[in-house]
Coordinates of C-alpha atoms and ligand atoms in Angstrom, one line a residue:
X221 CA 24.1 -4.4 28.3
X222 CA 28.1 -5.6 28.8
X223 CA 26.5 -9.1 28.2
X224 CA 25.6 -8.9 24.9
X225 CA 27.6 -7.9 21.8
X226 CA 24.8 -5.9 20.2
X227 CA 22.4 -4.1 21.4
X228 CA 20.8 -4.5 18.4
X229 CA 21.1 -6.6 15.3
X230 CA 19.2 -6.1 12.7
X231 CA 18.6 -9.2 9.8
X232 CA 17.3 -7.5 7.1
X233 CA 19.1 -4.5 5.2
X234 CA 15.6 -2.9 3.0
X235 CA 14.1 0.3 3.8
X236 CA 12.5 -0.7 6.9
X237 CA 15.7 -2.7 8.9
X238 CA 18.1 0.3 7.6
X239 CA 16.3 3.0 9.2
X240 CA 15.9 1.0 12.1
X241 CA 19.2 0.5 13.1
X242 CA 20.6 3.8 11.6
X243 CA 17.8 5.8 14.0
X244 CA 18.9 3.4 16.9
X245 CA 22.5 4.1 16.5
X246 CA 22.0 7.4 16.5
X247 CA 20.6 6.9 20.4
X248 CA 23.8 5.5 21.0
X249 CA 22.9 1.6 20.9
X250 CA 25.5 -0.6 19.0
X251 CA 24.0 -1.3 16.3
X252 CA 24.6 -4.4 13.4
X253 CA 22.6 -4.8 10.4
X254 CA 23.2 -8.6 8.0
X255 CA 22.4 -8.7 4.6
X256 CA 22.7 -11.5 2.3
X257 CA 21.8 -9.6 -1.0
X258 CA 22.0 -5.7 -1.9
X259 CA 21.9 -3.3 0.4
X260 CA 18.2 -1.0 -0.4
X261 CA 16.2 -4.3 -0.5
X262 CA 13.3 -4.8 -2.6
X263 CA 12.0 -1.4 -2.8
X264 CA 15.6 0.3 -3.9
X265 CA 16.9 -2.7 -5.9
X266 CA 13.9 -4.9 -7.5
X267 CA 10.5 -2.7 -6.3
X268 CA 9.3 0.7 -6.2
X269 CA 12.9 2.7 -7.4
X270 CA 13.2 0.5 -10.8
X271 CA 9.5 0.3 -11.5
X272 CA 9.3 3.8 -11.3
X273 CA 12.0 4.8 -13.2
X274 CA 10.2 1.7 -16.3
X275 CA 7.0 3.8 -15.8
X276 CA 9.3 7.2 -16.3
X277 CA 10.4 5.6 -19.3
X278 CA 7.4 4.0 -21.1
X279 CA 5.6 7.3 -20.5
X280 CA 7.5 8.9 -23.4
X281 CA 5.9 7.2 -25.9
X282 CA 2.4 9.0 -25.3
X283 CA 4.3 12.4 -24.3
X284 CA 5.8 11.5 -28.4
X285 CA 2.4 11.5 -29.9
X286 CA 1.2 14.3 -27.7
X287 CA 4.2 17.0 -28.7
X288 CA 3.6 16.3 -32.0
X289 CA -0.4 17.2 -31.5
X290 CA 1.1 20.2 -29.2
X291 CA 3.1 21.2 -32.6
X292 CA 6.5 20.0 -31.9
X293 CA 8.2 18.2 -34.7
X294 CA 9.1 14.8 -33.3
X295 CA 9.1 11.8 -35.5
X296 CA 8.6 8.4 -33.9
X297 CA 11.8 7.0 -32.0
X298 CA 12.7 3.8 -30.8
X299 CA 13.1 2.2 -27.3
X300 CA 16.9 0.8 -26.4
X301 CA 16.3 -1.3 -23.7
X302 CA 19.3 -2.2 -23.3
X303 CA 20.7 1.1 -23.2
X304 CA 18.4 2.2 -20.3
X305 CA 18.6 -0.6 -18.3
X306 CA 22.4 -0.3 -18.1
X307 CA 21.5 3.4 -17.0
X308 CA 19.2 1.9 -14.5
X309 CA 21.7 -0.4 -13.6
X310 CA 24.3 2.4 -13.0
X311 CA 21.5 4.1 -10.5
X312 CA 20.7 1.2 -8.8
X313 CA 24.5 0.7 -7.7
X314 CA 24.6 4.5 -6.8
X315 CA 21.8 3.8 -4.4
X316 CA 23.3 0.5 -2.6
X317 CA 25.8 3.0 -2.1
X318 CA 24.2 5.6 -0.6
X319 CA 22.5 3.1 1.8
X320 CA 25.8 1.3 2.7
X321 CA 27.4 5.3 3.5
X322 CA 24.6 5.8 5.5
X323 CA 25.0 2.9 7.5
X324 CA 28.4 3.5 7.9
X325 CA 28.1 7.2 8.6
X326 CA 26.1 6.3 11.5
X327 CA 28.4 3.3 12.3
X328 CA 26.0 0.4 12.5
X329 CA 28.3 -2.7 11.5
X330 CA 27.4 -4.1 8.5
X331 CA 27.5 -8.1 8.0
X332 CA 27.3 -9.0 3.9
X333 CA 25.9 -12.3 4.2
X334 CA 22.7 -14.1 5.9
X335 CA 21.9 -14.6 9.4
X336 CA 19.5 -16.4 11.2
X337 CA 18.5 -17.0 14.6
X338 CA 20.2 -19.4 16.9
X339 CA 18.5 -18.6 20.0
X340 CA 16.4 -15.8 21.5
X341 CA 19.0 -13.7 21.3
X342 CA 21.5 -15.2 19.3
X343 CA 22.5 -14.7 16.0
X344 CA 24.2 -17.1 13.7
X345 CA 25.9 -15.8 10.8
X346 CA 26.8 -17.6 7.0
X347 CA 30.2 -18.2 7.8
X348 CA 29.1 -19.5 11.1
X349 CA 29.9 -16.9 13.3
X350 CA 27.7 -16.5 16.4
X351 CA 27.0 -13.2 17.8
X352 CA 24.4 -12.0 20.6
X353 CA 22.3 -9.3 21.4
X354 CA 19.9 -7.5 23.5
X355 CA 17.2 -6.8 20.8
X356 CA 17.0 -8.6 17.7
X357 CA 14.4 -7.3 14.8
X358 CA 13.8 -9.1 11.8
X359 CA 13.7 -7.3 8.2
X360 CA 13.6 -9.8 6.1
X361 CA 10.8 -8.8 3.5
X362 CA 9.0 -10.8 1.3
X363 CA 9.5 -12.1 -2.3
X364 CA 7.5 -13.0 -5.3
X365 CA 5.9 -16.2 -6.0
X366 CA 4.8 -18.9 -8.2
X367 CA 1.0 -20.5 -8.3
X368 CA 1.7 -23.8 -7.7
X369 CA 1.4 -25.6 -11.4
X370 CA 3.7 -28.0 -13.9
X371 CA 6.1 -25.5 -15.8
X372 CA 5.6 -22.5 -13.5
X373 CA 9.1 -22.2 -13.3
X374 CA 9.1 -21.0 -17.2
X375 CA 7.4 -17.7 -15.8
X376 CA 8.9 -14.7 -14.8
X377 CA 8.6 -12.7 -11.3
X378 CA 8.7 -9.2 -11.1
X379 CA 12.5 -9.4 -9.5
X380 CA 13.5 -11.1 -12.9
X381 CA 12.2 -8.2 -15.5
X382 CA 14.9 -5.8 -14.2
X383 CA 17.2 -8.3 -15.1
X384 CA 15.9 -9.2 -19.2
X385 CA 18.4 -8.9 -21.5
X386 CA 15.9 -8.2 -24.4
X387 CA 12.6 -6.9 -24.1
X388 CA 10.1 -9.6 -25.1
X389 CA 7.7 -9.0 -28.2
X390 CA 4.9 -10.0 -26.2
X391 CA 4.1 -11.0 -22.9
X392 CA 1.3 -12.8 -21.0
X393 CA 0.9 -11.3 -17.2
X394 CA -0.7 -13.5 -14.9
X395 CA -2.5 -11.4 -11.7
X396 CA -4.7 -8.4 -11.3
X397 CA -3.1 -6.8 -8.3
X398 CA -0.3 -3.8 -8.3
X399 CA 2.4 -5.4 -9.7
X400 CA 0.4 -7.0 -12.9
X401 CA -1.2 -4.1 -13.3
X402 CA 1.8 -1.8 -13.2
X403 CA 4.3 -3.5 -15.2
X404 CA 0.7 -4.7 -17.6
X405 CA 1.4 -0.4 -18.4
X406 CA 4.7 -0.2 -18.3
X407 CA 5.8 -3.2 -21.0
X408 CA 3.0 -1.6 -23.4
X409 CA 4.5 2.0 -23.0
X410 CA 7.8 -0.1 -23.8
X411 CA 6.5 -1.0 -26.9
X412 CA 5.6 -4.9 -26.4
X413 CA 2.2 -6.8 -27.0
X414 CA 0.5 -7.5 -23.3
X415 CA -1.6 -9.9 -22.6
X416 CA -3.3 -9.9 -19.2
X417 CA -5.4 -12.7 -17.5
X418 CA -7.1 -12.4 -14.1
X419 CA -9.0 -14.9 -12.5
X420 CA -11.4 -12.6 -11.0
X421 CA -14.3 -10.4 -12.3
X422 CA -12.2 -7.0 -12.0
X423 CA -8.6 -6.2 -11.6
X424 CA -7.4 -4.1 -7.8
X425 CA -9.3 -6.0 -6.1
X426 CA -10.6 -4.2 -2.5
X427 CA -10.1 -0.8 -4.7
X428 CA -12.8 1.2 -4.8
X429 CA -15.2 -0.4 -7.7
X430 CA -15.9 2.8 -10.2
X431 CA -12.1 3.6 -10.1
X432 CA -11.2 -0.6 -10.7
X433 CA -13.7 -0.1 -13.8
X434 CA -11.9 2.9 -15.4
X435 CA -8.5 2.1 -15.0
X436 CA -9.3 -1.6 -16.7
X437 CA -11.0 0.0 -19.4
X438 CA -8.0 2.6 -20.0
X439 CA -5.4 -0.4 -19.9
X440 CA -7.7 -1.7 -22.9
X441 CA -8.2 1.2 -24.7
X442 CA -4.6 1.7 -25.1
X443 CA -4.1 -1.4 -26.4
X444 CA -3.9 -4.0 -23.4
X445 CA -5.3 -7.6 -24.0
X446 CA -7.4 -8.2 -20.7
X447 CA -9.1 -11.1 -20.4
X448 CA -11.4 -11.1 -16.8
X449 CA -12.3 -14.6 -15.1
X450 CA -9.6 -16.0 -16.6
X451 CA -6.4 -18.3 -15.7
X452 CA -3.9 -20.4 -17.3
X453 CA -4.5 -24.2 -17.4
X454 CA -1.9 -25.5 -18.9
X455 CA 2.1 -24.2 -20.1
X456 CA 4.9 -25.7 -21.7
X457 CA 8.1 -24.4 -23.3
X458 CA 7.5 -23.2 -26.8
X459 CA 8.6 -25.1 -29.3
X460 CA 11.3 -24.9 -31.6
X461 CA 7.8 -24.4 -33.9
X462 CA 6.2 -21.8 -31.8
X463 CA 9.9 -19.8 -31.1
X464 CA 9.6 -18.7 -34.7
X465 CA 6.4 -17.5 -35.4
X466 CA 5.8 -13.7 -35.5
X467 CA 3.2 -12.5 -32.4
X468 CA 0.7 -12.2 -34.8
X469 CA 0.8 -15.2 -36.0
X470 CA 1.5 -17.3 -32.7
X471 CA -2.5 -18.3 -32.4
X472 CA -2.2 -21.4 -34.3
X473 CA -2.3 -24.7 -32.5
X474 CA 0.3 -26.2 -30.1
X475 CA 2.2 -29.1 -30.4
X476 CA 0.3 -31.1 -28.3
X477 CA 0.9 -34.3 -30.2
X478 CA 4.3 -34.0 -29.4
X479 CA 4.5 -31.8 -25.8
X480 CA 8.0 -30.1 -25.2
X481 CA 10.0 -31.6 -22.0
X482 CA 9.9 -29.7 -18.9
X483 CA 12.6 -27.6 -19.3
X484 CA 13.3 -24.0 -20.0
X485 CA 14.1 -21.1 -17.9
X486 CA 12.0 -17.6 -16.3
X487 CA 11.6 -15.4 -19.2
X488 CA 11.6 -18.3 -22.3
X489 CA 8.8 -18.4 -24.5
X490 CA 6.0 -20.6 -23.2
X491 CA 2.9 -22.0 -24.9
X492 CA -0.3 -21.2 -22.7
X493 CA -3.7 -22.6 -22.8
X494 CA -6.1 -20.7 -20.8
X495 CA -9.7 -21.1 -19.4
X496 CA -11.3 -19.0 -21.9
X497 CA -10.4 -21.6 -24.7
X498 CA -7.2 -19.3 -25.8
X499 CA -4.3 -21.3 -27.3
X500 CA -0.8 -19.8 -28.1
X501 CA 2.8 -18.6 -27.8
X502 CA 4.3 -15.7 -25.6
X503 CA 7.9 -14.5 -25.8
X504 CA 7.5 -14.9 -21.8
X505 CA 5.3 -15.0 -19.3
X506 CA 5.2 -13.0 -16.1
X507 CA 3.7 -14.3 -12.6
X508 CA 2.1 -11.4 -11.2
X509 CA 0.5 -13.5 -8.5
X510 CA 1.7 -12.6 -5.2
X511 CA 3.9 -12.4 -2.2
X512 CA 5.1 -14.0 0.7
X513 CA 7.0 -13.6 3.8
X514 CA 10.4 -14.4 3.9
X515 CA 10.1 -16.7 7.3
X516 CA 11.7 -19.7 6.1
X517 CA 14.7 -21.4 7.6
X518 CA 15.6 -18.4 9.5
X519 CA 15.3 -20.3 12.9
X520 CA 12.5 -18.5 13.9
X521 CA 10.1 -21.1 15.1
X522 CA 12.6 -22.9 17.0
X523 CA 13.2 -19.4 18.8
X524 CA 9.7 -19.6 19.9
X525 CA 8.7 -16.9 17.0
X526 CA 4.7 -17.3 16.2
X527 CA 4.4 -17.9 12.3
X528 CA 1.3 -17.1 11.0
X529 CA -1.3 -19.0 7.9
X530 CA 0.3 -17.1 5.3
X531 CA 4.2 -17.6 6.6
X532 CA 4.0 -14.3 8.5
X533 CA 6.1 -13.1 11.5
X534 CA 3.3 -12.3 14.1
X535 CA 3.8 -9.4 16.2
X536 CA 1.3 -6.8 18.6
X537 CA 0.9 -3.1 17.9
X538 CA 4.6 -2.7 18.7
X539 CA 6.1 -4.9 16.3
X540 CA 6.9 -7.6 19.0
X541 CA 6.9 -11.0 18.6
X542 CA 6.1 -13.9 21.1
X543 CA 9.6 -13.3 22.3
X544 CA 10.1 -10.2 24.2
X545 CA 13.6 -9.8 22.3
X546 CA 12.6 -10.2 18.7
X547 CA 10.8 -7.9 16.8
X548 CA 10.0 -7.7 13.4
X549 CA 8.8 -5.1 10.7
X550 CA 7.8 -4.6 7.1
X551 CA 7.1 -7.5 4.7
X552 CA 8.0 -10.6 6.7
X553 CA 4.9 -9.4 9.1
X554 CA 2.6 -8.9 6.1
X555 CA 0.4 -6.2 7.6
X556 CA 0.8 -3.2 5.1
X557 CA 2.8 -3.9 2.5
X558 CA 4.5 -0.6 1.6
X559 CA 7.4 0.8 1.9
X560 CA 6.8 4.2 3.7
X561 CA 4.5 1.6 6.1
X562 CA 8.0 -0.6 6.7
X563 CA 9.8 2.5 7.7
X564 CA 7.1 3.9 10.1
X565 CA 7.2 0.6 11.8
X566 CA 10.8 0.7 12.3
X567 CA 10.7 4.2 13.8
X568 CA 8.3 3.1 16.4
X569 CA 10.2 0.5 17.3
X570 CA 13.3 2.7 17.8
X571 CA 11.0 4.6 20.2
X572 CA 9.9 1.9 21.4
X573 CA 12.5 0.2 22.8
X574 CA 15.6 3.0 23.1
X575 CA 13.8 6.2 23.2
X576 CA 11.2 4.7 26.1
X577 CA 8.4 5.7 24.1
X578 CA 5.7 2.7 23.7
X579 CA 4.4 3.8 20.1
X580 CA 2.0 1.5 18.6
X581 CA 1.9 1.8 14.5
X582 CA -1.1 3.8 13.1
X583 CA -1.7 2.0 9.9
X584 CA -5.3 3.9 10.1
X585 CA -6.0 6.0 6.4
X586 CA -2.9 5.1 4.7
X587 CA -2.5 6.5 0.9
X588 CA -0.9 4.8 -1.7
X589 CA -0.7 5.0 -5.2
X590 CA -0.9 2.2 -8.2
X591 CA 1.8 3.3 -11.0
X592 CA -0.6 2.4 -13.8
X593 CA -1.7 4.2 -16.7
X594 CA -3.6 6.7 -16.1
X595 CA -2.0 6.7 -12.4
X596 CA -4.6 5.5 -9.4
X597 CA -4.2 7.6 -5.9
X598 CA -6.5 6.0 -2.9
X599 CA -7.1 6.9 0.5
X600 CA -9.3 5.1 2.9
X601 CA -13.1 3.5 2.8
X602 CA -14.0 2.6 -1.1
X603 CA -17.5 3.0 -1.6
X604 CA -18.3 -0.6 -1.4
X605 CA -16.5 -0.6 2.3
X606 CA -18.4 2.4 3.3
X607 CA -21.9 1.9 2.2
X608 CA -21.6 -1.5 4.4
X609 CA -20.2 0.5 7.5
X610 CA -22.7 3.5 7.3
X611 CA -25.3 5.6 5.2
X612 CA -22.4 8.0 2.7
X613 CA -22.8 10.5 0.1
X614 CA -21.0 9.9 -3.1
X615 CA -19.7 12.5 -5.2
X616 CA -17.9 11.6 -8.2
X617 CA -16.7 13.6 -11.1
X618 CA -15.5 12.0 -14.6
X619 CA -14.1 14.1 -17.5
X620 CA -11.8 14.3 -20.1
X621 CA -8.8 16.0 -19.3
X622 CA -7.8 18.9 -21.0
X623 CA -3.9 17.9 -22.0
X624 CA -4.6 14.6 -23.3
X625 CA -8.3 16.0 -25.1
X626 CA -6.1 18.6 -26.8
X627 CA -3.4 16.3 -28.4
X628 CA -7.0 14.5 -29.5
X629 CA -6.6 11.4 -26.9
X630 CA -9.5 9.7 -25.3
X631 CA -8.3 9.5 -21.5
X632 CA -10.9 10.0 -18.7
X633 CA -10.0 10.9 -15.3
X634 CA -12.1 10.1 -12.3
X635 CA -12.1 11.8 -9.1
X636 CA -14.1 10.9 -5.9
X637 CA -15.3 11.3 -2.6
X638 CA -16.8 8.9 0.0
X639 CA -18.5 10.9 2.9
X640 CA -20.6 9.8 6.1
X641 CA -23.6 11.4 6.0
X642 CA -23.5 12.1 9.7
X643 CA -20.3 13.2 10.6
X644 CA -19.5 14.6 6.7
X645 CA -16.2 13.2 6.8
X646 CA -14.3 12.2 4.1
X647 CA -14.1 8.5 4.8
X648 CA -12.4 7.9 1.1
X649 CA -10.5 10.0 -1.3
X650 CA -10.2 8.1 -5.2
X651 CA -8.4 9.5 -8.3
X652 CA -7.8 8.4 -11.0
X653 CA -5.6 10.9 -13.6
X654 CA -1.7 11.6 -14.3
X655 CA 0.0 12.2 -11.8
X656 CA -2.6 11.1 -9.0
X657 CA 0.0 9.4 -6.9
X658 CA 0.8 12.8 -6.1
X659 CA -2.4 14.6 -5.7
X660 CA -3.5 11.9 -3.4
X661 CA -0.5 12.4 -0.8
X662 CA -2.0 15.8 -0.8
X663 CA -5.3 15.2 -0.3
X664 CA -4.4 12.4 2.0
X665 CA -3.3 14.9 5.0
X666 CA -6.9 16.4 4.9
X667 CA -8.6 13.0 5.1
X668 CA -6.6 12.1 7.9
X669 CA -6.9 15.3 9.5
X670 CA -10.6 14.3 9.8
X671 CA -11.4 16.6 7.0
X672 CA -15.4 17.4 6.4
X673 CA -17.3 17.8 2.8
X674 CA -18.0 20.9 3.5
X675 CA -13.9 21.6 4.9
X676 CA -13.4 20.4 1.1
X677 CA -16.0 23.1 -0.5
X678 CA -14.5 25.8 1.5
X679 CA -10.9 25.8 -0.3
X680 CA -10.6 27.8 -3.1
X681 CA -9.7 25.8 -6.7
X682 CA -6.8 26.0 -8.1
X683 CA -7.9 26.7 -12.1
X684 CA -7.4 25.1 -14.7
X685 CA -5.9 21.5 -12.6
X686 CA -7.6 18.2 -12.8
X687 CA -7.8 18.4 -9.2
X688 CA -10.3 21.5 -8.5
X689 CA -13.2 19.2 -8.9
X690 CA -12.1 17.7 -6.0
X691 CA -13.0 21.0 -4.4
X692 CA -16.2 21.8 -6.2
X693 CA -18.3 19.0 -6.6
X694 CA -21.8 20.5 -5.3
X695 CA -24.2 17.7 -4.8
X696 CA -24.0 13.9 -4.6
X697 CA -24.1 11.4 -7.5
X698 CA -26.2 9.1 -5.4
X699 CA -26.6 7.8 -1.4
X700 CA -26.0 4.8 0.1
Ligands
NDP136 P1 -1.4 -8.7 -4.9 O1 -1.7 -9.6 -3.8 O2 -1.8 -7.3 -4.9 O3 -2.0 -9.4 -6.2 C1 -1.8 -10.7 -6.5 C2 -2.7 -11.0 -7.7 O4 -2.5 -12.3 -8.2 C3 -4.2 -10.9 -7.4 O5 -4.8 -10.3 -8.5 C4 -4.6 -12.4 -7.2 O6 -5.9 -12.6 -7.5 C5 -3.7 -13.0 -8.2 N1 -3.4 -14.4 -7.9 C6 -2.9 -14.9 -6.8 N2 -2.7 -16.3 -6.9 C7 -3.1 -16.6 -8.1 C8 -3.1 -17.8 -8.9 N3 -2.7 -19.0 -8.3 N4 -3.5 -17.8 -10.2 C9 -3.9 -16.6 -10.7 N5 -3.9 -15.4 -10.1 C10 -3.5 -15.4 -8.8 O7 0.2 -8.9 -5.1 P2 1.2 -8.2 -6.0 O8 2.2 -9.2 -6.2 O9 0.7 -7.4 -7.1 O10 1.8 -7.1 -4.9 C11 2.2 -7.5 -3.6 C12 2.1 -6.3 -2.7 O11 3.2 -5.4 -3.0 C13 0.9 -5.4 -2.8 O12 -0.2 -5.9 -2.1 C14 1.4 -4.1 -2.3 O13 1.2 -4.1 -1.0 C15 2.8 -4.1 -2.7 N6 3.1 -3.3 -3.9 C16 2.8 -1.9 -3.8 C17 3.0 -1.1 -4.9 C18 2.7 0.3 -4.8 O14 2.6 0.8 -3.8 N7 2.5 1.0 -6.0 C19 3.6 -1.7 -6.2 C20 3.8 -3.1 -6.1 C21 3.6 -3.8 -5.0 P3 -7.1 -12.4 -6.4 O15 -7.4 -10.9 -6.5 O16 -8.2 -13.2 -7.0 O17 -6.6 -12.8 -5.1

């Protein structure tokens, strides 16, 4: 241990790498964690914390026109970006400090710039500082990306919306997974013209299909363009033409005779032709289109780190790399992509390695939740995976809720069970409705308790929820 400076140093300061190396320290390991942006990573400071705190806010529009139906006298008020944003701002900072105090509280050193590997367990800092230690784990997450076309640059990523001075008028979001989906919601609650394209026939893909259908058609029917099968072809900067023409007018044709340079910046207005034959100008464009590691010139390879297709760290059920002294969790080993699945994996390495606990991560019947509007909360085997792994019963309830039916809205919820019709387990919980995000962490423990139908049918339902019929759907809508 006396040989090496650390016993563990941690590259990688998001949710995963600080709860590593704050449980770690608090085994009594010396601990040091380097970061090279904000403390909180992409979850606290460009992820899940700000997202959710858009969707808070571009809720209120709906929850406007619903007090009024409810009798309240509201009239209709406007959205000041700007002053949330600086609120959001404000809470963001509060955050990086809370995870810099607990870091500090449980004295891991903290190095505020990047590191990289210099050997297998050697670590070589920004201002060129070399340090060693027993264990190393790497943290590093992932970050948005580009598809790879001329002017992609004019888009947006999802880390560059928290940062918009102005909220565009209208938008084009490219992608059908979470993130284009979720921010698809929020920007229209905001108040600004969406436009979505995805290339495929439905958006969430690997989602269970019938909850995919309904959630698409409730992004339309409150007023989001999405167009299926389809992709940009071409973009260029707007012109000084196209800057000035109202949305509704920005359908005309583009200058083609006489293209724009390449130039422009994330968040400009771009003029898009897309597969289906559409032609115009969006305030900006957003590139909703994916993830990837963040492997590159960290000096991993050279370490004798295995890199997967996709720029992954690989690692076994531990989170070890090919070198018994590197480990690595979250993102940058693109298994489960979630948060709560980062910090699992940094808790069993802590047992792993200083608590003398060989804990392989579960990542078996994990829920998680799509912040869209209405809300989607899944856990486990859609139908479509099911039905291919075994005969299943399907019982599926869709309705109109009675808060938004009362203030005269036309919002379905869906709720649904995949069970094996041998062992009656619930091999797939799927809801779709306000709030599901929650009902499915709920319902969640049950399914991975190895709940039964008939476990389901014998709780009592709570009247009058949404989430009763979960409870008291009697026979199946059809077998597989
Ligand atoms: P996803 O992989 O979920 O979605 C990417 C989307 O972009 C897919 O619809 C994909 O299409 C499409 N796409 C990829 N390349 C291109 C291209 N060249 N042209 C057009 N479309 C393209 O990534 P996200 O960025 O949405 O999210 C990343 C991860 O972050 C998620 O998988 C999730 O794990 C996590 N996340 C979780 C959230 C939550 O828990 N609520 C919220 C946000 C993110 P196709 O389907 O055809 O491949």
């Amino acid at each position: 241990m006396a040989d090496f400076d650390y016993d563990l140093f941690v590259i990688g300061g998001g949710s995963g790498g600080v709860r590593a190396a704050r449980v770690a320290a608090a085994t009594g390991a010396k601990v040091a964690l380097a970061e090279d942006s904000r403390l909180g990573g992409t979850c606290v400071i460009r992820g899940c914390v700000p997202k959710k705190l858009m969707v808070f806010a571009s809720e209120y529009r709906e929850m406007f026109a619903d007090a009024r139906a409810y009798g309240w006298d509201l009239g209709d008020g406007a959205f000041d970006w700007p002053r949330f944003s600086g609120q959001l701002n404000t809470e963001l900072d509060r955050l990086e400090g809370v995870y810099r105090g607990l870091l500090e509280g449980s004295k891991v050193e903290i190095f505020d710039q990047r590191a990289k590997l210099s050997g297998t367990h050697e670590v070589t800092l920004a201002d060129g500082r070399t340090t060693s230690a027993k264990h190393i784990l790497i943290a590093t997450g992932g970050h948005p990306v580009r598809p790879e076309m001329p002017n992609a640059h004019l888009g947006m990523v999802s880390d560059d919306i928290f940062h918009m001075e102005k909220l565009p008028r209208s938008i084009l979001i490219v992608g059908g997974g979470y993130i284009a989906c979720e921010f698809a919601c929020i920007l229209h609650g905001l108040g600004v013209e969406v436009t979505q394209f995805y290339r495929g026939a439905q958006i969430l893909r690997g989602f269970d299909g019938e909850a995919r259908g309904l959630i698409a058609d409730q992004m339309q029917e409150r007023g989001i363009d999405l167009h299926l099968g389809t992709n940009i072809v071409e973009m260029t900067p707007a012109g000084s033409d196209h800057v000035s023409v109202p949305v509704e007018e920005g359908m005309g044709p583009p200058a083609t005779e006489t293209p724009a340079p390449p130039e422009g910046r994330p968040g400009d207005p771009v003029w898009v032709k897309a597969s289906n034959g559409m032609e115009r100008v969006f305030d900006a464009v957003l590139f909703a289109t994916g993830r990837a590691p963040n492997t590159r010139d960290m000096g991993l390879e050279e370490a004798g780190v295995k890199i997967g297709r996709r720029g992954e760290i690989v690692v076994d059920d531990f989170s070890q790399t090919a070198v018994p002294s590197i480990y690595a969790i979250g993102d940058v080993t693109n298994r489960v992509n979630l948060t709560p699945v980062a910090i699992r994996e940094g808790m069993a390495f802590v047992e792993t390695v200083f608590k003398g606990n060989p804990t392989p991560v579960d990542h078996d019947l994990i829920p998680s939740a799509v912040f869209t509007q209405p809300e989607f909360g899944t856990i486990g085997l859609s139908e479509e995976e099911a039905r291919d792994q075994e005969p299943v019963e399907i019982y599926c309830t869709s309705f109109r809720p009675m808060q938004s039916a009362f203030a005269g809205r036309p919002d379905r919820v869906l709720m649904k069970l995949v069970v094996s019709k041998e062992t009656r387990r619930v091999l797939g919980c799927h809801i779709v409705a306000p709030n599901a995000g929650e009902m499915i962490q709920l319902a969640g423990i049950a399914v991975k308790m190895g709940a039964t139908k008939e476990d389901f049918d014998r709780t009592v339902a709570v009247h009058p929820t949404m989430a009763e019929e979960l409870v008291t759907m009697k026979s199946p809508v059809r077998t597989a």
